[in-house]
Tab-separated table of C-alpha atoms in Angstrom:
chain	number	residue	atom	x	y	z
A	257	MET	CA	0.000	0.000	0.000
A	258	ASN	CA	1.602	3.287	-1.095
A	259	LYS	CA	1.754	6.394	1.059
A	260	ALA	CA	-1.085	8.209	-0.745
A	261	VAL	CA	-3.435	5.299	-0.150
A	262	GLN	CA	-2.365	5.073	3.500
A	263	ASN	CA	-3.083	8.773	3.989
A	264	GLN	CA	-6.525	8.400	2.421
A	265	VAL	CA	-7.368	5.430	4.669
A	266	LYS	CA	-6.214	7.419	7.706
A	267	ALA	CA	-8.440	10.297	6.603
A	268	TYR	CA	-11.459	7.938	6.386
A	269	ILE	CA	-10.760	6.586	9.883
A	270	LYS	CA	-10.255	10.092	11.297
A	271	ILE	CA	-13.571	11.291	9.862
A	272	TYR	CA	-15.277	8.192	11.228
A	273	PHE	CA	-13.999	8.700	14.797
A	274	ILE	CA	-14.888	12.403	14.742
A	275	TRP	CA	-18.390	11.449	13.648
A	276	VAL	CA	-18.656	8.757	16.384
A	277	LEU	CA	-17.542	11.275	19.006
A	278	PHE	CA	-20.157	13.774	17.828
A	279	TYR	CA	-22.819	11.028	17.836
A	280	LEU	CA	-22.026	9.933	21.409
A	281	VAL	CA	-21.825	13.492	22.775
A	282	PHE	CA	-25.132	14.426	21.122
A	283	LEU	CA	-27.025	11.391	22.450
A	284	SER	CA	-25.475	11.823	25.911
A	285	LEU	CA	-26.642	15.445	26.067
A	286	LEU	CA	-30.036	14.322	24.785
A	287	TYR	CA	-30.282	11.765	27.592
A	288	ILE	CA	-29.248	14.318	30.225
A	289	ALA	CA	-31.778	16.850	28.942
A	290	GLY	CA	-34.474	14.193	28.642
A	291	GLY	CA	-34.279	13.265	32.323
A	292	LYS	CA	-37.295	11.419	33.641
A	293	GLU	CA	-39.242	12.036	30.426
A	294	PHE	CA	-37.075	9.369	28.788
A	295	HIS	CA	-38.162	6.874	31.446
A	296	ILE	CA	-41.768	7.694	32.353
A	297	ARG	CA	-44.658	9.670	30.907
A	298	GLU	CA	-48.133	10.672	31.944
A	299	SER	CA	-50.665	7.906	31.520
A	300	ARG	CA	-54.393	7.640	31.923
A	301	HIS	CA	-57.001	4.919	32.019
A	302	THR	CA	-60.509	6.265	31.870
A	303	ILE	CA	-63.976	5.690	30.520
A	304	GLU	CA	-65.258	9.157	31.352
A	305	GLU	CA	-65.698	9.891	27.658
A	306	PHE	CA	-68.600	7.437	27.765
A	307	PRO	CA	-71.552	9.515	28.983
A	308	ALA	CA	-73.079	8.387	32.261
A	309	ASN	CA	-76.603	7.163	31.607
A	310	MET	CA	-77.366	5.293	34.840
A	311	ILE	CA	-77.058	5.849	38.561
A	312	THR	CA	-76.216	3.251	41.169
A	313	GLY	CA	-78.742	4.629	43.636
A	314	ASP	CA	-78.000	6.325	46.936
A	315	ILE	CA	-74.800	5.160	48.582
A	316	THR	CA	-76.495	4.090	51.820
A	317	ALA	CA	-75.040	2.182	54.769
A	318	GLY	CA	-74.120	-1.336	53.685
A	319	ARG	CA	-74.474	-0.621	49.946
A	320	LYS	CA	-71.352	-1.503	47.953
A	321	ILE	CA	-70.376	-0.463	44.405
A	322	GLU	CA	-67.374	-2.242	42.891
A	323	GLN	CA	-65.410	-1.927	39.693
A	324	ILE	CA	-62.714	-4.427	38.709
A	325	TRP	CA	-60.274	-3.638	35.897
A	326	LEU	CA	-56.873	-4.608	34.591
A	327	ASN	CA	-54.462	-1.799	35.453
A	328	LYS	CA	-52.018	-0.951	32.652
A	329	ILE	CA	-50.361	2.019	34.365
A	330	SER	CA	-46.815	1.421	35.614
A	331	GLN	CA	-46.957	3.864	38.533
A	332	ILE	CA	-50.548	4.589	39.464
A	333	GLU	CA	-50.964	7.900	41.335
A	334	ARG	CA	-54.668	8.608	41.716
A	335	VAL	CA	-58.028	7.042	40.999
A	336	GLY	CA	-61.266	8.978	40.627
A	337	VAL	CA	-64.921	8.047	40.603
A	338	MET	CA	-67.820	10.203	39.409
A	339	LEU	CA	-70.221	11.043	42.248
A	340	SER	CA	-73.229	13.344	42.305
A	341	ASN	CA	-75.408	15.059	44.919
A	342	TYR	CA	-77.980	15.885	42.205
A	343	GLY	CA	-78.234	19.435	43.450
A	344	LYS	CA	-79.399	18.570	46.940
A	345	GLU	CA	-77.712	18.556	50.316
A	346	VAL	CA	-76.361	15.116	51.099
A	347	TYR	CA	-75.163	13.487	54.302
A	348	GLY	CA	-73.023	10.520	55.169
A	349	ASN	CA	-69.345	10.000	54.447
A	350	VAL	CA	-68.391	8.069	51.317
A	351	TYR	CA	-65.546	5.552	51.493
A	352	ILE	CA	-63.388	4.858	48.447
A	353	GLU	CA	-61.071	1.862	48.646
A	354	LEU	CA	-58.558	0.429	46.213
A	355	TRP	CA	-57.742	-3.269	46.463
A	356	ASN	CA	-55.280	-5.567	44.785
A	357	GLU	CA	-57.759	-8.113	43.477
A	358	GLU	CA	-55.105	-10.772	43.008
A	359	SER	CA	-53.581	-10.632	46.504
A	360	LYS	CA	-56.792	-9.421	48.222
A	361	GLU	CA	-54.736	-6.630	49.807
A	362	LEU	CA	-56.224	-3.235	50.687
A	363	LEU	CA	-53.910	-0.710	49.074
A	364	VAL	CA	-55.432	2.576	50.171
A	365	LYS	CA	-58.656	3.924	51.642
A	366	GLN	CA	-59.988	7.469	51.742
A	367	ILE	CA	-63.003	9.092	53.404
A	368	ILE	CA	-64.874	11.635	51.272
A	369	ASN	CA	-66.785	14.320	53.132
A	370	PRO	CA	-70.277	14.847	51.630
A	371	ASN	CA	-69.531	18.591	51.351
A	372	GLU	CA	-66.848	17.748	48.765
A	373	ILE	CA	-69.371	16.118	46.437
A	374	GLY	CA	-70.982	18.219	43.707
A	375	PHE	CA	-73.166	17.567	40.691
A	376	ASN	CA	-71.650	14.837	38.454
A	377	GLN	CA	-68.201	15.537	39.806
A	378	TYR	CA	-65.078	13.385	39.933
A	379	VAL	CA	-63.722	12.704	43.412
A	380	TYR	CA	-60.157	11.392	43.564
A	381	LEU	CA	-58.389	8.895	45.749
A	382	GLU	CA	-54.857	10.303	45.960
A	383	VAL	CA	-52.793	7.151	45.726
A	384	GLY	CA	-49.519	8.961	45.077
A	385	ASP	CA	-49.601	10.605	48.524
A	386	ILE	CA	-49.273	7.235	50.277
A	387	PRO	CA	-45.512	6.590	50.632
A	388	VAL	CA	-45.909	2.863	51.349
A	389	PHE	CA	-48.112	2.307	48.315
A	390	PRO	CA	-46.602	-0.327	46.004
A	391	LYS	CA	-45.688	1.408	42.761
A	392	LYS	CA	-45.470	-1.607	40.483
A	393	LEU	CA	-49.037	-2.660	39.779
A	394	GLU	CA	-48.909	-2.843	36.004
A	395	ASN	CA	-50.981	-5.690	34.525
A	396	THR	CA	-52.591	-6.303	37.907
A	397	MET	CA	-56.321	-6.670	38.496
A	398	LEU	CA	-57.514	-3.864	40.804
A	399	ARG	CA	-60.832	-3.422	42.571
A	400	LEU	CA	-62.340	0.013	43.251
A	401	VAL	CA	-64.938	-0.052	46.041
A	402	VAL	CA	-67.363	2.772	46.873
A	403	SER	CA	-69.431	2.437	50.062
A	404	SER	CA	-70.777	4.246	53.128
A	405	GLU	CA	-71.261	3.395	56.791
A	406	ASN	CA	-73.837	6.032	57.672
A	407	GLY	CA	-75.533	7.017	54.400
A	408	GLU	CA	-79.351	7.207	54.458
A	409	ALA	CA	-81.856	6.797	51.650
A	410	ASN	CA	-82.735	10.001	49.734
A	411	MET	CA	-80.055	11.853	51.719
A	412	SER	CA	-76.853	10.364	50.259
A	413	ALA	CA	-74.692	10.867	47.203
A	414	THR	CA	-74.813	8.461	44.296
A	415	ALA	CA	-72.247	7.068	41.871
A	416	LEU	CA	-72.738	7.088	38.092
A	417	TYR	CA	-72.119	4.379	35.553
A	418	ASN	CA	-72.662	3.616	31.886
A	419	SER	CA	-74.751	0.553	31.100
A	420	GLY	CA	-73.668	0.383	27.461
A	421	GLN	CA	-69.875	0.375	27.888
A	422	GLU	CA	-67.720	-2.191	29.642
A	423	VAL	CA	-64.068	-2.060	30.625
A	424	GLU	CA	-61.949	-4.544	28.750
A	425	GLU	CA	-60.922	-7.354	31.119
A	426	GLY	CA	-63.076	-6.039	33.950
A	427	SER	CA	-66.476	-6.254	35.595
A	428	PHE	CA	-68.940	-4.077	37.524
A	429	PHE	CA	-70.870	-5.090	40.667
A	430	LEU	CA	-73.753	-3.597	42.645
A	431	ASN	CA	-74.142	-5.166	46.098
A	432	GLY	CA	-72.161	-8.214	45.025
A	433	GLU	CA	-74.218	-8.806	41.869
A	434	GLU	CA	-72.522	-8.334	38.486
A	435	VAL	CA	-74.234	-5.708	36.325
A	436	ALA	CA	-73.704	-4.883	32.648
A	437	GLY	CA	-71.775	-1.674	32.129
A	438	SER	CA	-68.966	0.125	33.881
A	439	LEU	CA	-68.516	2.628	36.670
A	440	CYS	CA	-67.471	6.099	35.495
A	441	PHE	CA	-63.941	6.168	36.868
A	442	SER	CA	-60.475	7.416	35.946
A	443	ALA	CA	-56.991	6.235	36.847
A	444	TYR	CA	-53.916	8.432	36.390
A	445	GLY	CA	-50.221	7.804	36.833
A	446	LYS	CA	-46.858	7.327	35.167
A	447	GLU	CA	-46.098	4.869	32.413
A	448	GLU	CA	-42.642	3.467	31.754
A	449	VAL	CA	-41.113	4.385	28.405
A	450	TRP	CA	-39.022	1.643	26.819
A	451	THR	CA	-36.530	4.114	25.374
A	452	GLY	CA	-35.258	4.991	28.840
A	453	THR	CA	-34.874	1.352	29.840
A	454	TYR	CA	-33.023	0.401	26.652
A	455	TYR	CA	-31.306	3.701	25.861
A	456	LYS	CA	-27.797	2.202	25.823
A	457	GLU	CA	-28.928	-0.557	23.489
A	458	ILE	CA	-30.615	2.035	21.233
A	459	MET	CA	-27.404	4.086	21.143
A	460	PHE	CA	-25.373	0.998	20.242
A	461	CYS	CA	-27.769	-0.135	17.491
A	462	GLY	CA	-27.871	3.387	16.062
A	463	LEU	CA	-24.081	3.497	16.061
A	464	LEU	CA	-23.883	0.171	14.210
A	465	ILE	CA	-26.425	1.255	11.579
A	466	CYS	CA	-24.797	4.644	10.982
A	467	SER	CA	-21.337	3.044	10.890
A	468	LEU	CA	-22.553	0.585	8.282
A	469	PHE	CA	-23.864	3.411	6.090
A	470	TYR	CA	-20.593	5.303	6.521
A	471	TRP	CA	-18.357	2.429	5.449
A	472	ILE	CA	-20.667	1.623	2.524
A	473	ALA	CA	-20.243	5.273	1.454
A	474	VAL	CA	-16.443	4.861	1.840
A	475	TRP	CA	-16.484	1.746	-0.321
A	476	LEU	CA	-18.579	3.455	-3.023
A	477	HIS	CA	-16.361	6.556	-2.931
A	478	TRP	CA	-13.205	4.420	-3.091
A	479	HIS	CA	-14.491	2.677	-6.241
A	480	GLY	CA	-15.549	5.936	-7.892
A	481	LYS	CA	-19.276	5.346	-7.549
A	482	ARG	CA	-21.875	7.944	-6.632
A	483	GLU	CA	-22.682	8.257	-2.936
A	484	PRO	CA	-24.210	11.161	-0.921
A	485	PHE	CA	-21.773	11.525	1.990
A	486	PHE	CA	-18.432	12.466	0.418
A	487	SER	CA	-19.939	14.039	-2.716
A	488	THR	CA	-22.033	16.435	-0.600
A	489	ALA	CA	-19.034	17.227	1.616
A	490	ALA	CA	-16.922	17.936	-1.471
A	491	LEU	CA	-19.549	20.269	-2.931
A	492	LEU	CA	-19.881	22.147	0.362
A	493	LYS	CA	-16.130	22.523	0.561
A	494	LYS	CA	-15.964	23.729	-3.021
A	495	TYR	CA	-18.787	26.241	-2.769
A	496	ILE	CA	-18.581	27.233	0.898
A	497	PHE	CA	-17.278	30.695	-0.018
A	498	LEU	CA	-20.204	31.260	-2.408
A	499	ILE	CA	-22.699	30.067	0.211
A	500	GLU	CA	-21.243	32.477	2.776
A	501	GLN	CA	-21.386	35.358	0.318
A	502	LEU	CA	-25.007	34.648	-0.662
A	503	VAL	CA	-26.114	34.343	2.971
A	504	ASN	CA	-24.329	37.583	3.916
A	505	ARG	CA	-25.774	39.365	0.886
A	506	ASP	CA	-29.351	38.306	1.660
A	507	PHE	CA	-29.027	39.229	5.308
A	508	LYS	CA	-27.506	42.665	4.619
A	509	VAL	CA	-29.944	43.545	1.828
A	510	ARG	CA	-32.868	42.831	4.131
A	511	TYR	CA	-31.855	45.648	6.508
A	512	LYS	CA	-30.288	48.011	3.995
A	513	ARG	CA	-31.172	51.645	4.743
A	514	SER	CA	-33.148	50.565	7.805
A	515	VAL	CA	-32.747	52.799	10.859
A	516	LEU	CA	-33.072	49.956	13.375
A	517	GLY	CA	-31.358	47.400	11.146
A	518	ILE	CA	-30.812	43.990	12.705
A	519	PHE	CA	-32.721	45.101	15.803
A	520	TRP	CA	-35.911	44.395	13.839
A	521	SER	CA	-35.189	40.664	14.182
A	522	PHE	CA	-35.457	41.177	17.921
A	523	LEU	CA	-38.305	43.688	17.887
A	524	ASN	CA	-40.596	42.085	15.299
A	525	PRO	CA	-41.654	38.989	17.309
A	526	LEU	CA	-42.137	41.106	20.431
A	527	LEU	CA	-44.385	43.624	18.649
A	528	THR	CA	-46.367	40.838	16.958
A	529	MET	CA	-46.797	39.059	20.273
A	530	THR	CA	-47.919	42.289	21.959
A	531	VAL	CA	-50.600	42.964	19.337
A	532	GLN	CA	-51.907	39.389	19.345
A	533	TYR	CA	-51.727	39.225	23.133
A	534	ILE	CA	-53.979	42.286	23.401
A	535	VAL	CA	-56.410	40.804	20.868
A	536	PHE	CA	-56.542	37.220	22.116
A	537	SER	CA	-55.723	37.380	25.835
A	538	GLN	CA	-59.324	38.062	26.815
A	539	LEU	CA	-60.536	35.135	24.704
A	540	PHE	CA	-58.009	32.447	25.575
A	541	ARG	CA	-56.014	33.567	28.601
A	542	SER	CA	-58.157	31.639	31.071
A	543	ASP	CA	-57.471	28.419	29.175
A	544	ILE	CA	-53.744	28.844	28.538
A	545	GLU	CA	-51.052	28.901	31.177
A	546	ASN	CA	-48.495	31.702	30.667
A	547	PHE	CA	-50.183	32.990	27.526
A	548	PRO	CA	-47.381	35.459	26.522
A	549	LEU	CA	-44.805	32.643	26.432
A	550	TYR	CA	-47.275	30.269	24.790
A	551	LEU	CA	-47.993	32.822	22.065
A	552	LEU	CA	-44.393	33.931	21.451
A	553	SER	CA	-43.024	30.364	21.245
A	554	GLY	CA	-45.524	29.646	18.476
A	555	LEU	CA	-44.861	32.919	16.655
A	556	VAL	CA	-41.079	32.542	16.659
A	557	VAL	CA	-41.209	29.132	14.997
A	558	PHE	CA	-43.984	29.840	12.507
A	559	ASN	CA	-42.734	33.306	11.512
A	560	PHE	CA	-39.321	31.862	10.690
A	561	PHE	CA	-40.848	29.089	8.611
A	562	ASN	CA	-43.132	31.495	6.754
A	563	GLU	CA	-40.320	33.948	6.060
A	564	ALA	CA	-37.764	31.290	5.061
A	565	VAL	CA	-40.084	29.526	2.609
A	566	GLY	CA	-41.309	32.855	1.254
A	567	GLN	CA	-37.703	33.839	0.494
A	568	ALA	CA	-36.739	30.422	-0.887
A	569	LEU	CA	-39.644	29.932	-3.306
A	570	GLY	CA	-38.441	32.749	-5.593
A	571	SER	CA	-34.728	31.952	-5.276
A	572	ILE	CA	-34.441	30.226	-8.674
A	573	VAL	CA	-36.588	32.656	-10.662
A	574	TYR	CA	-35.002	35.792	-9.181
A	575	ASN	CA	-31.460	34.466	-9.741
A	576	ALA	CA	-32.105	33.596	-13.390
A	577	SER	CA	-29.251	35.840	-14.600
A	578	LEU	CA	-26.726	33.923	-12.479
A	579	ILE	CA	-28.134	30.474	-13.228
A	580	THR	CA	-28.020	30.982	-16.999
A	581	LYS	CA	-24.443	32.309	-16.973
A	582	VAL	CA	-22.557	30.600	-14.131
A	583	TYR	CA	-22.725	26.947	-13.165
A	584	VAL	CA	-23.196	26.202	-9.477
A	585	PRO	CA	-25.408	23.537	-7.884
A	586	LYS	CA	-28.848	25.084	-8.157
A	587	TYR	CA	-30.022	23.898	-4.756
A	588	ILE	CA	-27.582	26.378	-3.211
A	589	TYR	CA	-29.994	29.237	-3.961
A	590	PRO	CA	-33.017	28.057	-1.912
A	591	VAL	CA	-30.743	26.668	0.812
A	592	THR	CA	-28.913	29.985	1.275
A	593	LYS	CA	-32.240	31.849	1.461
A	594	VAL	CA	-33.328	29.610	4.334
A	595	LEU	CA	-29.930	29.917	6.036
A	596	SER	CA	-30.059	33.725	5.881
A	597	SER	CA	-33.510	33.612	7.496
A	598	SER	CA	-32.048	31.257	10.124
A	599	ILE	CA	-29.961	34.144	11.426
A	600	ASN	CA	-33.198	35.982	12.181
A	601	PHE	CA	-34.526	32.782	13.741
A	602	LEU	CA	-31.562	32.666	16.091
A	603	ILE	CA	-31.885	36.346	17.011
A	604	SER	CA	-35.643	36.007	17.586
A	605	MET	CA	-34.931	33.432	20.309
A	606	LEU	CA	-33.593	36.296	22.446
A	607	PRO	CA	-37.013	37.918	23.049
A	608	LEU	CA	-38.346	34.440	23.820
A	609	PHE	CA	-35.797	34.117	26.621
A	610	LEU	CA	-36.605	37.673	27.728
A	611	VAL	CA	-40.300	36.830	28.104
A	612	LEU	CA	-39.280	33.583	29.803
A	613	ILE	CA	-37.363	35.523	32.448
A	614	VAL	CA	-40.037	38.216	32.876
A	615	THR	CA	-42.805	35.620	33.385
A	616	GLY	CA	-40.703	33.775	35.964
A	617	GLU	CA	-40.358	30.456	34.155
A	618	PRO	CA	-37.170	28.586	35.168
A	619	ILE	CA	-34.424	27.713	32.706
A	620	THR	CA	-33.854	23.964	33.045
A	621	LYS	CA	-31.484	21.399	31.576
A	622	ALA	CA	-34.143	20.608	28.974
A	623	PHE	CA	-33.133	23.817	27.177
A	624	ILE	CA	-30.093	21.901	25.900
A	625	VAL	CA	-32.280	20.377	23.179
A	626	ILE	CA	-33.603	23.696	21.801
A	627	PRO	CA	-30.909	23.638	19.042
A	628	PHE	CA	-32.286	20.237	18.031
A	629	ILE	CA	-35.770	21.561	17.334
A	630	MET	CA	-34.315	24.618	15.584
A	631	LEU	CA	-32.351	22.356	13.227
A	632	CYS	CA	-35.486	20.302	12.558
A	633	VAL	CA	-37.477	23.427	11.617
A	634	ILE	CA	-34.645	24.697	9.405
A	635	ALA	CA	-34.427	21.322	7.631
A	636	PHE	CA	-38.196	21.302	7.129
A	637	ALA	CA	-38.082	24.841	5.681
A	638	ILE	CA	-35.274	23.819	3.298
A	639	GLY	CA	-37.325	20.854	2.072
A	640	VAL	CA	-40.468	22.924	1.509
A	641	GLY	CA	-38.415	25.759	0.011
A	642	MET	CA	-36.756	23.442	-2.517
A	643	LEU	CA	-40.124	21.980	-3.473
A	644	LEU	CA	-41.830	25.349	-4.020
A	645	SER	CA	-38.834	27.014	-5.694
A	646	SER	CA	-38.708	24.250	-8.305
A	647	LEU	CA	-42.470	24.409	-8.880
A	648	MET	CA	-42.415	28.192	-9.212
A	649	VAL	CA	-40.138	27.965	-12.253
A	650	PHE	CA	-43.021	26.304	-14.116
A	651	PHE	CA	-45.989	27.836	-12.253
A	652	ARG	CA	-45.427	31.481	-11.289
A	653	ASP	CA	-48.758	31.458	-9.464
A	654	ILE	CA	-47.007	29.655	-6.599
A	655	GLN	CA	-45.808	32.996	-5.206
A	656	PHE	CA	-49.414	34.178	-4.856
A	657	LEU	CA	-50.781	30.849	-3.646
A	658	TRP	CA	-48.136	30.686	-0.920
A	659	GLY	CA	-49.613	33.754	0.782
A	660	ILE	CA	-52.995	32.022	1.034
A	661	ILE	CA	-51.497	28.650	2.005
A	662	SER	CA	-49.327	30.139	4.737
A	663	LEU	CA	-52.289	32.078	6.164
A	664	LEU	CA	-54.406	28.926	6.263
A	665	TRP	CA	-51.465	27.002	7.719
A	666	MET	CA	-51.151	29.563	10.499
A	667	TYR	CA	-54.831	29.261	11.458
A	668	ILE	CA	-54.765	25.455	11.611
A	669	THR	CA	-51.706	25.622	13.879
A	670	PRO	CA	-52.431	26.313	17.579
A	671	ILE	CA	-50.317	29.457	17.835
A	672	PHE	CA	-52.670	31.835	19.642
A	673	TYR	CA	-55.416	29.420	20.651
A	674	PRO	CA	-55.341	26.280	22.825
A	675	GLU	CA	-55.399	22.807	21.316
A	676	SER	CA	-58.507	22.044	23.361
A	677	ILE	CA	-60.522	24.579	21.340
A	678	LEU	CA	-61.142	21.833	18.787
A	679	SER	CA	-63.419	18.950	19.705
A	680	ALA	CA	-61.950	15.442	19.979
A	681	GLN	CA	-63.163	14.452	16.504
A	682	TYR	CA	-61.164	17.288	14.879
A	683	GLN	CA	-57.994	16.956	16.989
A	684	GLY	CA	-56.572	14.693	14.280
A	685	ILE	CA	-56.039	17.779	12.091
A	686	PHE	CA	-53.011	18.648	14.209
A	687	HIS	CA	-51.413	15.257	13.556
A	688	TYR	CA	-51.023	16.094	9.860
A	689	ASN	CA	-49.404	19.453	10.587
A	690	ALA	CA	-45.617	19.399	10.941
A	691	MET	CA	-45.552	22.901	12.463
A	692	TYR	CA	-47.775	21.631	15.268
A	693	TYR	CA	-45.106	19.087	16.271
A	694	TYR	CA	-42.306	21.671	16.235
A	695	ILE	CA	-44.233	24.281	18.229
A	696	ARG	CA	-45.512	21.712	20.711
A	697	PHE	CA	-41.949	20.473	21.193
A	698	LEU	CA	-40.596	23.969	21.944
A	699	ARG	CA	-43.474	24.765	24.311
A	700	LYS	CA	-42.846	21.584	26.270
A	701	ILE	CA	-39.337	22.854	26.956
A	702	VAL	CA	-39.927	26.549	27.668
A	703	ILE	CA	-43.277	26.299	29.483
A	704	ASP	CA	-43.142	22.925	31.226
A	705	GLY	CA	-39.376	22.995	31.672
A	706	VAL	CA	-38.953	19.335	30.664
A	707	SER	CA	-37.781	17.481	27.606
A	708	PRO	CA	-40.506	15.953	25.433
A	709	GLU	CA	-40.959	12.200	25.415
A	710	PRO	CA	-38.895	10.237	22.840
A	711	LEU	CA	-41.806	9.827	20.417
A	712	TRP	CA	-41.894	13.613	19.932
A	713	TYR	CA	-38.245	13.567	18.794
A	714	VAL	CA	-39.057	10.878	16.243
A	715	GLN	CA	-42.067	12.836	14.949
A	716	CYS	CA	-40.016	16.016	14.453
A	717	VAL	CA	-37.167	14.198	12.699
A	718	ALA	CA	-39.647	12.279	10.505
A	719	CYS	CA	-41.380	15.493	9.355
A	720	SER	CA	-38.057	17.154	8.524
A	721	ALA	CA	-36.696	14.080	6.736
A	722	ALA	CA	-39.892	13.680	4.704
A	723	ALA	CA	-39.772	17.338	3.607
A	724	LEU	CA	-36.078	17.100	2.644
A	725	ILE	CA	-36.570	13.871	0.691
A	726	ILE	CA	-39.673	15.045	-1.184
A	727	GLY	CA	-38.321	18.539	-1.829
A	728	GLY	CA	-34.904	17.190	-2.846
A	729	LEU	CA	-36.310	14.604	-5.252
A	730	VAL	CA	-38.662	17.072	-6.956
A	731	PHE	CA	-35.854	19.627	-7.238
A	732	GLN	CA	-33.433	17.060	-8.681
A	733	LYS	CA	-35.965	15.810	-11.239
A	734	THR	CA	-36.813	19.306	-12.509
A	735	GLN	CA	-33.546	21.282	-12.234
A	736	ASP	CA	-32.338	20.359	-15.723
A	737	LYS	CA	-35.403	22.088	-17.175
A	738	PHE	CA	-34.963	25.331	-15.217
A	739	VAL	CA	-32.892	27.140	-17.865
A	740	MET	CA	-35.529	26.591	-20.568
A	741	ASN	CA	-38.282	28.071	-18.378
A	742	LEU	CA	-36.520	31.045	-16.787
């Protein structure tokens, strides 16, 4: 093996180890930021969405109402049952007990004062407050018992149930006799997430898969065949100066002859938030915790996306004089437009942190993953920008349609209104909206102060990857025809 070949092999190995180091550091920081969210998440077992259509009768002395169900919550914290006083004054304490049906062990018991019972109201047995309560009851049959020792007829509360719905792997009893239907009850707690348990194994498998792709790319590159890794790196190295110049040009032109200049990147989201806060605070403030931060976190993400795509969609048409005279990879034009807007995106995060501090929200370790969601949004904008910029070469109406599409997109994204404003049957609209995932992700960090659960990471990466693949393929298939249509 000659010296040139040895040097090239050493270069491959060096790149590989740098990449492995970056991979391990990134996933380690991700795990640290994720904290408990990588191990447990909120869980809920309930049938309260089934409307109560029957009552069990007054909970009098000696009367017993029982619900058996298979618990699927890893760490159960509280159990609730729907009681009602039917608008009258009731007497007699109500006892709620939770039993392990398999071991016949009483887990916890709580006395409910009749004054705490309202009209069709859930009353909760706070299981999580009992320190000796066994936490591991997943896949265990539990029995919920509602009774009274001193309740009197026509003067006691009643429990509600639904005669048309039954809990899977469970049964409902009134005074020891099984009855069709199910008690209206809810169980809340924490559910174990498999990613936390097997995080090391996931890291190792990911490393193996990525290493395999890397060495396949090395083999293809070594034999002179087309592969994306080294060819993309070579193009970036070759045209990095041009990319820098285009990004600087776009950024400087935007604020040319402006009195405030770059300060507008800081001021614009604050002014927009202030106007929308005044308009919407009276409508939605009661439903949304920390409405200023909720609103601004949505605006920062969506405004960047709207601006970046708006700049990118005309990047091919408006650079026709360069494209027809000088050869450079055409995708550089939409990419640089998005990158120049990314500078504004970065600056606009400053007012977000300012509002965060003013509203008293703590800065936690979860903030480490904010760059991750920013990269996902930038990648998504590049994908959409490449798609629209290629289409605009053939259909100039795209520039006008984008204004309507972006406006509609903004209204179907919960930026200034709560997600709960839509009924359950229309909630699925959000699941087809990539911007919803990005904004929800950022809000989880800045408002709740915790890292999102692992599934949210996958959803954000999947949306960005899909946009890049679709946008890249359409751009590649049409770029050879650009010159004839400019």
